[in-house]
CSV table of C-alpha atoms in Angstrom, one decimal:
chain,number,residue,atom,x,y,z
A,1,MET,CA,-41.5,-4.3,-14.2
A,2,LYS,CA,-40.3,-1.3,-12.2
A,3,GLU,CA,-36.6,-0.4,-12.6
A,4,LYS,CA,-34.7,-0.7,-9.3
A,5,ASN,CA,-32.6,2.3,-8.3
A,6,ILE,CA,-29.3,1.4,-6.8
A,7,VAL,CA,-27.1,4.1,-5.3
A,8,VAL,CA,-23.3,3.6,-4.8
A,9,LEU,CA,-21.5,5.9,-2.5
A,10,GLY,CA,-17.8,6.1,-3.6
A,11,ALA,CA,-16.1,5.4,-6.9
A,12,GLY,CA,-13.1,3.5,-5.6
A,13,VAL,CA,-12.5,-0.1,-6.9
A,14,THR,CA,-15.1,-1.5,-4.5
A,15,GLY,CA,-17.9,0.9,-5.6
A,16,LEU,CA,-16.9,0.6,-9.2
A,17,SER,CA,-16.9,-3.2,-9.2
A,18,ALA,CA,-20.4,-3.2,-7.8
A,19,ALA,CA,-21.6,-0.6,-10.3
A,20,TYR,CA,-19.9,-2.4,-13.2
A,21,ARG,CA,-21.6,-5.7,-12.5
A,22,LEU,CA,-25.0,-4.2,-11.6
A,23,SER,CA,-25.0,-2.1,-14.8
A,24,LYS,CA,-25.1,-5.3,-16.9
A,25,ASP,CA,-28.6,-6.0,-15.6
A,26,PRO,CA,-31.2,-4.1,-17.5
A,27,ALA,CA,-33.6,-4.3,-14.6
A,28,VAL,CA,-31.5,-1.9,-12.5
A,29,LYS,CA,-30.5,1.8,-12.7
A,30,VAL,CA,-27.1,2.5,-11.1
A,31,TYR,CA,-26.0,5.9,-9.7
A,32,VAL,CA,-22.5,6.5,-8.4
A,33,ILE,CA,-21.7,9.5,-6.1
A,34,GLU,CA,-18.0,10.3,-5.8
A,35,LYS,CA,-16.4,13.2,-3.9
A,36,ARG,CA,-13.3,13.5,-6.1
A,37,ASN,CA,-13.4,14.5,-9.8
A,38,ALA,CA,-12.0,11.2,-10.9
A,39,VAL,CA,-12.7,7.5,-10.2
A,40,GLY,CA,-10.5,4.9,-8.6
A,41,GLY,CA,-9.6,6.5,-5.2
A,42,LEU,CA,-6.0,5.5,-4.4
A,43,CYS,CA,-6.2,2.9,-7.1
A,44,GLY,CA,-6.6,5.7,-9.7
A,45,SER,CA,-4.0,7.3,-12.0
A,46,PHE,CA,-3.6,10.8,-13.3
A,47,LYS,CA,-1.6,12.6,-16.0
A,48,ASP,CA,0.9,15.3,-15.6
A,49,GLY,CA,2.2,16.4,-19.0
A,50,ASP,CA,3.6,13.2,-20.6
A,51,PHE,CA,3.7,11.3,-17.3
A,52,VAL,CA,1.1,8.8,-16.1
A,53,LEU,CA,1.2,8.6,-12.3
A,54,ASP,CA,-0.4,6.2,-9.8
A,55,TYR,CA,-1.2,7.1,-6.2
A,56,GLY,CA,1.7,5.1,-4.8
A,57,PRO,CA,2.8,1.6,-5.9
A,58,HIS,CA,0.0,-0.9,-6.8
A,59,LYS,CA,0.0,-4.5,-8.0
A,60,PHE,CA,-2.9,-6.9,-8.8
A,61,TYR,CA,-2.4,-10.3,-7.4
A,62,THR,CA,-5.1,-12.6,-6.0
A,63,LEU,CA,-5.9,-16.0,-4.5
A,64,LEU,CA,-9.6,-15.5,-5.0
A,65,ASP,CA,-11.3,-17.8,-7.6
A,66,GLY,CA,-12.5,-16.0,-10.7
A,67,ILE,CA,-11.1,-12.6,-10.0
A,68,VAL,CA,-8.1,-12.7,-12.4
A,69,ASP,CA,-10.4,-14.0,-15.2
A,70,GLU,CA,-12.7,-11.0,-14.5
A,71,LEU,CA,-9.7,-8.7,-14.7
A,72,LYS,CA,-8.5,-10.2,-18.0
A,73,GLU,CA,-11.9,-9.9,-19.5
A,74,LEU,CA,-12.1,-6.3,-18.4
A,75,MET,CA,-8.6,-5.1,-19.5
A,76,GLY,CA,-7.8,-7.3,-22.5
A,77,GLU,CA,-4.5,-6.6,-24.1
A,78,GLU,CA,-3.8,-3.6,-21.8
A,79,LEU,CA,-2.9,-6.0,-19.0
A,80,MET,CA,0.7,-7.0,-18.5
A,81,GLU,CA,2.3,-9.6,-16.2
A,82,ARG,CA,5.2,-8.4,-14.2
A,83,ASP,CA,7.9,-10.0,-12.0
A,84,LYS,CA,7.7,-8.5,-8.5
A,85,ALA,CA,10.8,-6.8,-7.2
A,86,GLN,CA,10.8,-5.1,-3.8
A,87,SER,CA,13.6,-4.1,-1.3
A,88,ILE,CA,14.1,-2.8,2.1
A,89,TYR,CA,16.8,-0.2,3.1
A,90,MET,CA,18.6,-0.6,6.4
A,91,HIS,CA,22.1,0.1,7.7
A,92,GLY,CA,22.9,2.1,4.6
A,93,ARG,CA,22.3,-0.6,2.1
A,94,TYR,CA,19.5,-2.4,0.2
A,95,TYR,CA,18.3,-5.9,1.0
A,96,THR,CA,15.8,-8.1,-0.8
A,97,TYR,CA,12.4,-8.1,0.8
A,98,PRO,CA,11.0,-10.2,2.5
A,99,LEU,CA,14.4,-10.4,4.2
A,100,LYS,CA,16.3,-13.6,3.6
A,101,MET,CA,17.9,-15.4,6.6
A,102,THR,CA,21.3,-15.5,4.8
A,103,GLU,CA,21.2,-11.7,4.4
A,104,MET,CA,20.3,-11.1,8.0
A,105,LEU,CA,23.1,-13.4,9.2
A,106,THR,CA,25.8,-12.2,6.8
A,107,ARG,CA,25.1,-8.6,5.9
A,108,PHE,CA,23.4,-7.2,9.0
A,109,PRO,CA,25.8,-5.8,11.7
A,110,LEU,CA,26.9,-8.8,13.8
A,111,SER,CA,25.4,-7.4,17.0
A,112,GLU,CA,22.0,-7.1,15.4
A,113,SER,CA,22.1,-10.5,13.8
A,114,PHE,CA,22.9,-12.0,17.2
A,115,LYS,CA,20.1,-10.0,18.9
A,116,ILE,CA,17.6,-11.2,16.3
A,117,LEU,CA,18.5,-14.9,16.7
A,118,PHE,CA,18.9,-14.7,20.5
A,119,SER,CA,15.7,-12.9,21.1
A,120,TYR,CA,13.9,-15.4,18.8
A,121,GLY,CA,15.2,-18.3,20.7
A,122,THR,CA,14.2,-16.7,24.0
A,123,GLN,CA,10.8,-16.0,22.6
A,124,LEU,CA,10.3,-19.7,21.6
A,125,LEU,CA,11.0,-20.7,25.2
A,126,LYS,CA,8.6,-18.1,26.5
A,127,ASN,CA,5.9,-19.3,24.1
A,128,PHE,CA,6.5,-22.9,25.3
A,129,ILE,CA,6.1,-21.8,29.0
A,130,SER,CA,3.2,-19.4,28.6
A,131,ASN,CA,-0.1,-19.8,26.9
A,132,LYS,CA,-1.1,-16.2,27.1
A,133,ASP,CA,-2.9,-15.0,24.0
A,134,ALA,CA,-1.5,-11.8,22.3
A,135,VAL,CA,-3.8,-8.8,22.5
A,136,THR,CA,-1.8,-6.2,20.7
A,137,TYR,CA,0.1,-6.0,17.4
A,138,GLU,CA,3.3,-5.7,19.5
A,139,GLU,CA,2.6,-8.9,21.4
A,140,PHE,CA,1.5,-10.8,18.3
A,141,ILE,CA,4.7,-10.0,16.4
A,142,LYS,CA,7.1,-10.7,19.2
A,143,GLU,CA,5.5,-14.1,19.7
A,144,ARG,CA,6.3,-15.0,16.2
A,145,PHE,CA,9.5,-13.2,15.4
A,146,GLY,CA,11.1,-12.3,18.7
A,147,ASN,CA,11.9,-8.8,20.1
A,148,GLY,CA,15.0,-8.3,17.9
A,149,LEU,CA,13.3,-8.4,14.5
A,150,TYR,CA,10.3,-6.6,16.0
A,151,GLN,CA,12.4,-3.7,17.1
A,152,SER,CA,14.5,-3.6,13.9
A,153,ILE,CA,11.7,-3.7,11.3
A,154,PHE,CA,8.1,-4.4,12.5
A,155,ALA,CA,7.8,-1.7,15.2
A,156,PRO,CA,9.2,1.2,13.3
A,157,MET,CA,7.3,0.3,10.1
A,158,ALA,CA,4.0,-0.1,12.1
A,159,GLU,CA,4.6,3.2,13.8
A,160,LYS,CA,5.1,5.0,10.5
A,161,ILE,CA,2.0,3.5,8.8
A,162,TYR,CA,-0.5,2.7,11.6
A,163,GLY,CA,0.6,4.4,14.8
A,164,ASP,CA,1.8,3.1,18.2
A,165,PRO,CA,2.1,-0.7,17.8
A,166,SER,CA,1.6,-1.2,21.6
A,167,LYS,CA,-1.9,0.2,21.2
A,168,LEU,CA,-2.8,-1.6,17.9
A,169,ASP,CA,-5.0,-4.6,17.9
A,170,ARG,CA,-3.5,-8.0,17.0
A,171,LYS,CA,-6.0,-8.3,14.1
A,172,LEU,CA,-3.9,-5.8,12.2
A,173,ALA,CA,-0.9,-8.3,12.3
A,174,GLU,CA,-3.1,-11.2,11.5
A,175,VAL,CA,-4.3,-9.5,8.3
A,176,ARG,CA,-1.1,-7.7,7.3
A,177,ILE,CA,1.7,-10.2,8.2
A,178,SER,CA,1.3,-13.2,5.9
A,179,SER,CA,4.4,-15.1,7.2
A,180,PRO,CA,3.6,-17.4,10.1
A,181,GLY,CA,6.9,-16.6,11.8
A,182,LEU,CA,10.7,-16.7,11.6
A,183,LEU,CA,10.8,-20.5,11.9
A,184,SER,CA,9.0,-20.8,8.6
A,185,VAL,CA,11.6,-18.6,7.0
A,186,VAL,CA,14.4,-20.8,8.4
A,187,LYS,CA,12.6,-24.0,7.1
A,188,GLN,CA,12.3,-22.5,3.6
A,189,LEU,CA,16.0,-21.7,3.6
A,190,LEU,CA,17.1,-25.1,4.9
A,191,PHE,CA,14.9,-27.2,2.7
A,192,ARG,CA,14.9,-24.8,-0.3
A,193,SER,CA,11.2,-25.0,-0.6
A,194,LYS,CA,9.4,-23.0,-3.3
A,195,ILE,CA,7.8,-19.6,-2.7
A,196,ASP,CA,4.5,-20.0,-0.9
A,197,LYS,CA,2.2,-18.0,-3.1
A,198,SER,CA,-0.3,-17.6,-0.2
A,199,ILE,CA,2.4,-15.6,1.6
A,200,GLN,CA,4.0,-13.6,-1.2
A,201,ALA,CA,3.3,-12.9,-4.9
A,202,PRO,CA,6.2,-13.7,-7.3
A,203,LYS,CA,4.3,-12.1,-10.2
A,204,PHE,CA,1.4,-9.7,-10.6
A,205,HIS,CA,-0.7,-8.0,-13.2
A,206,TYR,CA,-0.5,-4.3,-14.1
A,207,PRO,CA,-2.0,-2.2,-16.9
A,208,GLN,CA,0.4,-0.8,-19.4
A,209,MET,CA,-0.8,2.8,-18.9
A,210,GLY,CA,-1.1,2.9,-15.2
A,211,TYR,CA,-3.1,1.1,-12.5
A,212,GLY,CA,-5.9,3.6,-12.8
A,213,ARG,CA,-6.9,2.0,-16.1
A,214,ILE,CA,-8.7,-0.7,-14.1
A,215,PRO,CA,-11.2,1.7,-12.5
A,216,GLU,CA,-11.4,3.8,-15.6
A,217,LYS,CA,-12.3,0.8,-17.7
A,218,MET,CA,-15.0,-0.2,-15.2
A,219,ARG,CA,-16.5,3.3,-15.3
A,220,GLU,CA,-16.4,3.3,-19.1
A,221,ILE,CA,-18.4,0.0,-19.3
A,222,ALA,CA,-20.8,0.9,-16.5
A,223,GLU,CA,-21.6,4.3,-18.2
A,224,ARG,CA,-22.1,2.5,-21.6
A,225,ASN,CA,-24.6,0.2,-19.8
A,226,GLY,CA,-26.5,3.2,-18.5
A,227,ALA,CA,-25.0,4.0,-15.1
A,228,THR,CA,-24.8,7.6,-14.0
A,229,PHE,CA,-21.8,9.1,-12.3
A,230,HIS,CA,-21.9,12.2,-10.1
A,231,LEU,CA,-18.2,13.3,-9.7
A,232,GLY,CA,-17.1,16.2,-7.5
A,233,ALA,CA,-20.2,15.5,-5.4
A,234,GLU,CA,-20.7,15.6,-1.6
A,235,VAL,CA,-23.1,13.4,0.2
A,236,ASN,CA,-25.1,15.4,2.7
A,237,ARG,CA,-27.7,13.2,4.3
A,238,LEU,CA,-29.4,9.8,4.1
A,239,GLU,CA,-33.1,9.7,4.5
A,240,ILE,CA,-34.5,6.9,6.6
A,241,HIS,CA,-38.1,5.7,6.2
A,242,ASP,CA,-39.7,2.4,7.2
A,243,GLY,CA,-36.5,0.6,8.2
A,244,LYS,CA,-34.5,1.4,5.1
A,245,VAL,CA,-32.5,4.1,3.4
A,246,ALA,CA,-35.1,5.7,1.2
A,247,ALA,CA,-33.1,8.5,-0.5
A,248,VAL,CA,-29.7,10.2,-0.6
A,249,GLN,CA,-29.3,14.0,-0.5
A,250,PHE,CA,-26.1,15.3,-2.1
A,251,THR,CA,-24.5,18.4,-3.6
A,252,ASP,CA,-23.4,17.7,-7.2
A,253,GLY,CA,-20.3,19.0,-9.0
A,254,ASN,CA,-22.0,22.2,-10.0
A,255,GLY,CA,-23.0,23.0,-6.4
A,256,ASP,CA,-26.6,22.1,-6.9
A,257,ARG,CA,-28.6,20.2,-4.3
A,258,GLN,CA,-29.8,16.8,-5.5
A,259,ARG,CA,-31.9,13.9,-4.2
A,260,LEU,CA,-31.9,10.3,-5.3
A,261,VAL,CA,-34.5,7.8,-4.3
A,262,CYS,CA,-32.8,4.4,-3.7
A,263,ASP,CA,-34.0,0.8,-3.4
A,264,GLU,CA,-30.5,-0.3,-2.4
A,265,LEU,CA,-27.5,1.6,-1.0
A,266,ILE,CA,-24.0,0.4,-1.4
A,267,TYR,CA,-21.8,2.3,1.0
A,268,THR,CA,-18.0,2.4,0.3
A,269,ILE,CA,-17.1,5.9,1.7
A,270,PRO,CA,-15.5,6.1,5.2
A,271,ILE,CA,-17.7,4.2,7.5
A,272,ALA,CA,-17.3,6.7,10.4
A,273,GLN,CA,-19.0,9.4,8.3
A,274,ILE,CA,-22.4,7.7,8.6
A,275,GLY,CA,-23.1,9.2,12.0
A,276,LYS,CA,-23.2,12.6,10.4
A,277,LEU,CA,-25.3,11.4,7.5
A,278,ILE,CA,-28.1,10.2,9.8
A,279,PRO,CA,-27.6,12.7,12.7
A,280,ASP,CA,-31.2,12.3,14.0
A,281,TYR,CA,-30.9,8.5,14.2
A,282,SER,CA,-28.9,8.2,17.4
A,283,PRO,CA,-26.6,10.4,19.5
A,284,ARG,CA,-24.7,7.3,20.5
A,285,LEU,CA,-24.0,6.4,16.9
A,286,GLU,CA,-22.3,9.7,16.3
A,287,SER,CA,-20.2,9.1,19.5
A,288,VAL,CA,-19.2,5.6,18.4
A,289,CYS,CA,-18.3,6.9,14.9
A,290,GLU,CA,-15.9,9.5,16.4
A,291,LYS,CA,-14.0,6.6,18.0
A,292,VAL,CA,-13.4,4.9,14.7
A,293,LYS,CA,-10.2,6.5,13.4
A,294,SER,CA,-8.4,6.5,10.1
A,295,ARG,CA,-5.1,8.0,9.0
A,296,ASN,CA,-4.4,10.3,6.0
A,297,VAL,CA,-2.1,9.5,3.1
A,298,ILE,CA,0.4,11.7,1.3
A,299,ILE,CA,2.1,10.8,-1.9
A,300,TYR,CA,4.9,13.2,-2.9
A,301,TYR,CA,6.1,13.1,-6.6
A,302,PHE,CA,9.5,14.0,-8.0
A,303,LEU,CA,9.3,14.0,-11.8
A,304,LEU,CA,12.9,13.5,-13.0
A,305,LYS,CA,15.0,13.8,-16.1
A,306,SER,CA,16.8,10.6,-15.4
A,307,GLY,CA,17.0,6.9,-16.1
A,308,PRO,CA,15.8,4.3,-13.5
A,309,ILE,CA,17.0,5.2,-10.0
A,310,LEU,CA,15.7,2.5,-7.6
A,311,PRO,CA,17.0,-1.1,-7.4
A,312,SER,CA,13.5,-2.4,-7.4
A,313,MET,CA,9.8,-1.4,-7.9
A,314,TRP,CA,9.5,-0.2,-4.3
A,315,VAL,CA,11.7,0.1,-1.3
A,316,PHE,CA,10.6,0.1,2.4
A,317,PHE,CA,12.4,2.4,4.9
A,318,PRO,CA,11.8,1.3,8.5
A,319,GLU,CA,14.5,3.5,10.1
A,320,GLN,CA,13.4,6.5,11.9
A,321,GLU,CA,15.8,8.9,10.2
A,322,PHE,CA,13.4,8.7,7.2
A,323,ARG,CA,10.0,10.3,7.8
A,324,PHE,CA,8.5,8.3,4.8
A,325,GLY,CA,7.9,4.6,4.8
A,326,ARG,CA,8.4,3.7,1.2
A,327,LEU,CA,9.7,4.9,-2.2
A,328,SER,CA,8.5,3.6,-5.5
A,329,GLU,CA,9.3,4.3,-9.2
A,330,MET,CA,6.6,4.4,-11.9
A,331,THR,CA,8.7,3.3,-14.8
A,332,LYS,CA,9.6,0.1,-13.0
A,333,PHE,CA,6.0,-0.9,-13.4
A,334,SER,CA,5.6,0.2,-17.0
A,335,PRO,CA,8.2,2.2,-19.1
A,336,SER,CA,5.2,3.7,-21.0
A,337,THR,CA,4.3,5.9,-18.0
A,338,ALA,CA,7.0,8.4,-18.6
A,339,PRO,CA,8.6,10.1,-21.6
A,340,ALA,CA,11.9,8.7,-22.8
A,341,GLY,CA,14.8,9.6,-20.6
A,342,HIS,CA,12.6,10.4,-17.6
A,343,THR,CA,11.2,8.6,-14.6
A,344,ALA,CA,9.0,9.4,-11.6
A,345,LEU,CA,9.8,8.8,-7.9
A,346,MET,CA,6.9,8.5,-5.5
A,347,VAL,CA,7.4,9.0,-1.7
A,348,ASP,CA,4.5,7.9,0.4
A,349,PHE,CA,3.6,8.0,4.1
A,350,THR,CA,0.7,8.1,6.4
A,351,CYS,CA,-0.1,10.7,9.1
A,352,ASP,CA,-2.8,11.9,11.4
A,353,PRO,CA,-4.8,15.1,10.6
A,354,GLU,CA,-2.9,17.0,13.3
A,355,ASP,CA,0.5,15.8,12.1
A,356,PRO,CA,2.8,18.8,11.1
A,357,VAL,CA,3.6,17.2,7.7
A,358,TRP,CA,-0.1,17.1,6.8
A,359,LYS,CA,-0.2,20.9,7.3
A,360,MET,CA,3.0,21.6,5.4
A,361,SER,CA,3.0,23.3,2.0
A,362,ASP,CA,4.2,21.3,-1.0
A,363,GLN,CA,7.3,23.5,-1.1
A,364,ALA,CA,8.2,22.9,2.6
A,365,LEU,CA,7.4,19.2,2.4
A,366,GLY,CA,9.5,18.8,-0.8
A,367,ASP,CA,12.5,20.5,0.8
A,368,LEU,CA,12.2,18.2,3.9
A,369,LEU,CA,12.1,15.1,1.6
A,370,LEU,CA,15.0,16.3,-0.5
A,371,GLY,CA,17.1,16.6,2.6
A,372,GLN,CA,16.2,13.0,3.7
A,373,LEU,CA,16.7,11.6,0.2
A,374,GLU,CA,20.1,13.2,-0.3
A,375,PRO,CA,22.2,10.4,1.4
A,376,LEU,CA,20.6,7.9,-1.0
A,377,ASN,CA,22.2,9.6,-4.0
A,378,LEU,CA,19.2,8.8,-6.2
A,379,PHE,CA,19.2,12.0,-8.2
A,380,GLN,CA,20.6,15.5,-8.4
A,381,ALA,CA,18.5,18.6,-7.7
A,382,ASP,CA,18.9,19.9,-11.3
A,383,GLN,CA,17.2,16.7,-12.5
A,384,VAL,CA,13.9,17.5,-10.9
A,385,VAL,CA,11.5,18.6,-13.6
A,386,LYS,CA,8.6,19.1,-11.2
A,387,ARG,CA,7.6,18.2,-7.6
A,388,PHE,CA,4.2,18.1,-5.9
A,389,SER,CA,2.0,16.1,-3.6
A,390,LYS,CA,-1.4,14.3,-3.7
A,391,ARG,CA,-3.2,13.9,-0.4
A,392,PHE,CA,-6.1,11.6,0.8
A,393,GLN,CA,-8.0,11.9,4.0
A,394,SER,CA,-9.2,9.0,6.1
A,395,PHE,CA,-7.8,6.1,4.1
A,396,TYR,CA,-5.8,3.9,6.4
A,397,PRO,CA,-8.0,2.3,9.1
A,398,VAL,CA,-6.6,2.4,12.6
A,399,TYR,CA,-7.0,-0.9,14.4
A,400,ASN,CA,-6.5,0.2,18.0
A,401,VAL,CA,-7.3,-2.3,20.7
A,402,GLY,CA,-11.1,-2.4,21.1
A,403,PHE,CA,-11.8,-1.0,17.7
A,404,GLN,CA,-13.9,-4.1,16.8
A,405,ASN,CA,-16.6,-3.3,19.3
A,406,ASN,CA,-17.1,0.2,17.9
A,407,LEU,CA,-17.0,-1.2,14.4
A,408,ASN,CA,-19.6,-3.9,15.1
A,409,GLU,CA,-21.9,-1.3,16.6
A,410,ILE,CA,-21.9,0.7,13.4
A,411,ARG,CA,-22.2,-2.5,11.3
A,412,GLU,CA,-25.4,-3.3,13.1
A,413,LEU,CA,-27.1,-0.7,10.9
A,414,GLU,CA,-27.0,-3.3,8.1
A,415,GLY,CA,-29.4,-5.4,10.2
A,416,ARG,CA,-31.7,-2.4,10.9
A,417,PHE,CA,-31.7,-1.0,7.4
A,418,LYS,CA,-32.3,-3.9,5.1
A,419,ASN,CA,-31.0,-2.2,2.0
A,420,LEU,CA,-27.7,-0.9,3.3
A,421,TYR,CA,-24.3,-2.6,2.5
A,422,PHE,CA,-21.0,-1.6,4.0
A,423,ILE,CA,-18.2,-2.8,1.8
A,424,GLY,CA,-14.6,-1.9,0.8
A,425,ARG,CA,-11.5,-0.7,2.5
A,426,THR,CA,-13.1,2.5,3.9
A,427,GLY,CA,-16.7,1.5,3.7
A,428,ASP,CA,-16.2,-1.7,5.8
A,429,PHE,CA,-13.0,-0.5,7.6
A,430,ASN,CA,-11.2,-3.5,6.2
A,431,TYR,CA,-7.5,-3.8,5.1
A,432,ASN,CA,-8.2,-4.9,1.6
A,433,ASN,CA,-6.1,-5.1,-1.6
A,434,ALA,CA,-7.7,-4.3,-4.9
A,435,ASP,CA,-8.6,-7.9,-5.7
A,436,GLN,CA,-10.5,-8.1,-2.4
A,437,CYS,CA,-12.2,-4.8,-3.0
A,438,MET,CA,-13.3,-6.1,-6.4
A,439,ASP,CA,-14.6,-9.3,-4.9
A,440,MET,CA,-16.6,-7.3,-2.3
A,441,GLY,CA,-18.2,-5.2,-5.0
A,442,PHE,CA,-19.1,-8.3,-7.1
A,443,GLN,CA,-20.5,-10.2,-4.1
A,444,ALA,CA,-22.7,-7.2,-3.1
A,445,ALA,CA,-24.0,-6.9,-6.6
A,446,ASP,CA,-24.8,-10.6,-6.9
A,447,HIS,CA,-26.5,-10.5,-3.5
A,448,ILE,CA,-28.7,-7.6,-4.6
A,449,LEU,CA,-29.5,-9.3,-7.9
A,450,GLY,CA,-30.5,-12.5,-6.1
A,451,ARG,CA,-27.7,-14.5,-7.7
A,452,ARG,CA,-26.3,-15.9,-4.4
A,453,LYS,CA,-28.0,-17.6,-1.5
A,454,GLY,CA,-27.6,-16.9,2.2
A,455,GLU,CA,-27.7,-13.9,4.5
A,456,TRP,CA,-25.5,-10.9,3.8
A,457,ASN,CA,-23.9,-11.0,7.3
A,458,GLY,CA,-23.0,-14.6,6.7
A,459,LEU,CA,-21.0,-13.6,3.7
A,460,ARG,CA,-19.0,-11.2,5.8
A,461,THR,CA,-18.0,-13.8,8.4
A,462,GLU,CA,-17.5,-16.6,5.9
A,463,ARG,CA,-15.6,-14.6,3.2
A,464,PHE,CA,-14.7,-10.9,3.9
A,465,ASP,CA,-13.4,-11.3,7.4
A,466,ARG,CA,-11.1,-14.2,6.2
A,467,TYR,CA,-9.3,-12.2,3.5
A,468,LYS,CA,-5.5,-12.4,3.8
A,469,ILE,CA,-3.2,-9.7,2.4
A,470,VAL,CA,-0.6,-11.3,0.1
A,471,ASP,CA,2.5,-9.1,-0.5
């Protein structure tokens, strides 16, 4: 029987999950092409001296059947269970997050507490009178939480991470905001109900030596099973013949041009790039791809000679005086990730390619951040052992109003090319957490191996498009 060649573009969690599962079948040969020199994407980790550093804060929590069992089988004794602790910084103090009604009423400035409650009551009346469906992120959030809470938290955080909330599609809020509204928060407070685990995760799993051990372990096993990884490689072109992707042309890590014949292609790299990979296919495709936008990510690291400095694992910063949106601390996830008497602070934010901070040198950006961090009194300048940034292009999908039409037009390629699968956060332009990325990879592998029934597009509508982000 002829061995089936399966090419996976991208070695993030989605691509690795597919490769990991496919590699267990002796009837297939798996090839993974990855632009970076390491696997995992933003779910990876790296070492700097005696520090193990993630690309921002990560937790593994899932509501999907079987995924935790897969993770435990993969990681074994490396996996820890952690109690989640997160905060938000406003008005010069830290609050638990998600915000508790008691804190909003007793610790917020009185004028703001009144504004939040009054605007919510007003919004309830508006909702009763009007049946107008929300179109934008802004309209959707105001309907559920009122203008006061929207202006205080949701709008500034959305602008920092995703862009202008008045131009963002409501789908972003449907996916990212797990709480059904302020009324549910009030009910939970009044009736002392237990935490709804479909809305927030009280505990999560984390590997002792950094989150990147998950993708690293999948690569180790996939390679042991015969999979081939091309790291530091650049995909140049997809060859189309007889209604399918017949081969992938790429430049490997040594700068040599390579060509891989493929029976199946799993696509997890940014979906908007496909227009340039099949330039002769359709001028319209390139035009549509240009309209599908993503934002870049910067994680800035301060390696410190200090004990723990944050009150929780990560802290959100909605206020505009802070350019960043979140701080996190590695040793809060695992003390094993830093030498004794040291810790690592991570500052993360998103930006557009033309944003001045994206073009800043590490020195200039670090100086800017030190100035913004100073009022928090987290550390002294002489405690900084090292500082630097890591930067990722095209990682945060931008769900502007109307984005779905452009995305659907690109996705139609799956119907035209029977061996093409768009999956993953960047490959399917989907706001996934790692558990959902893993599930997508497994589902694609099982579909290719004939282990599941039904059409591929049906799986997207019945499963992928119904994922909910649980914070």
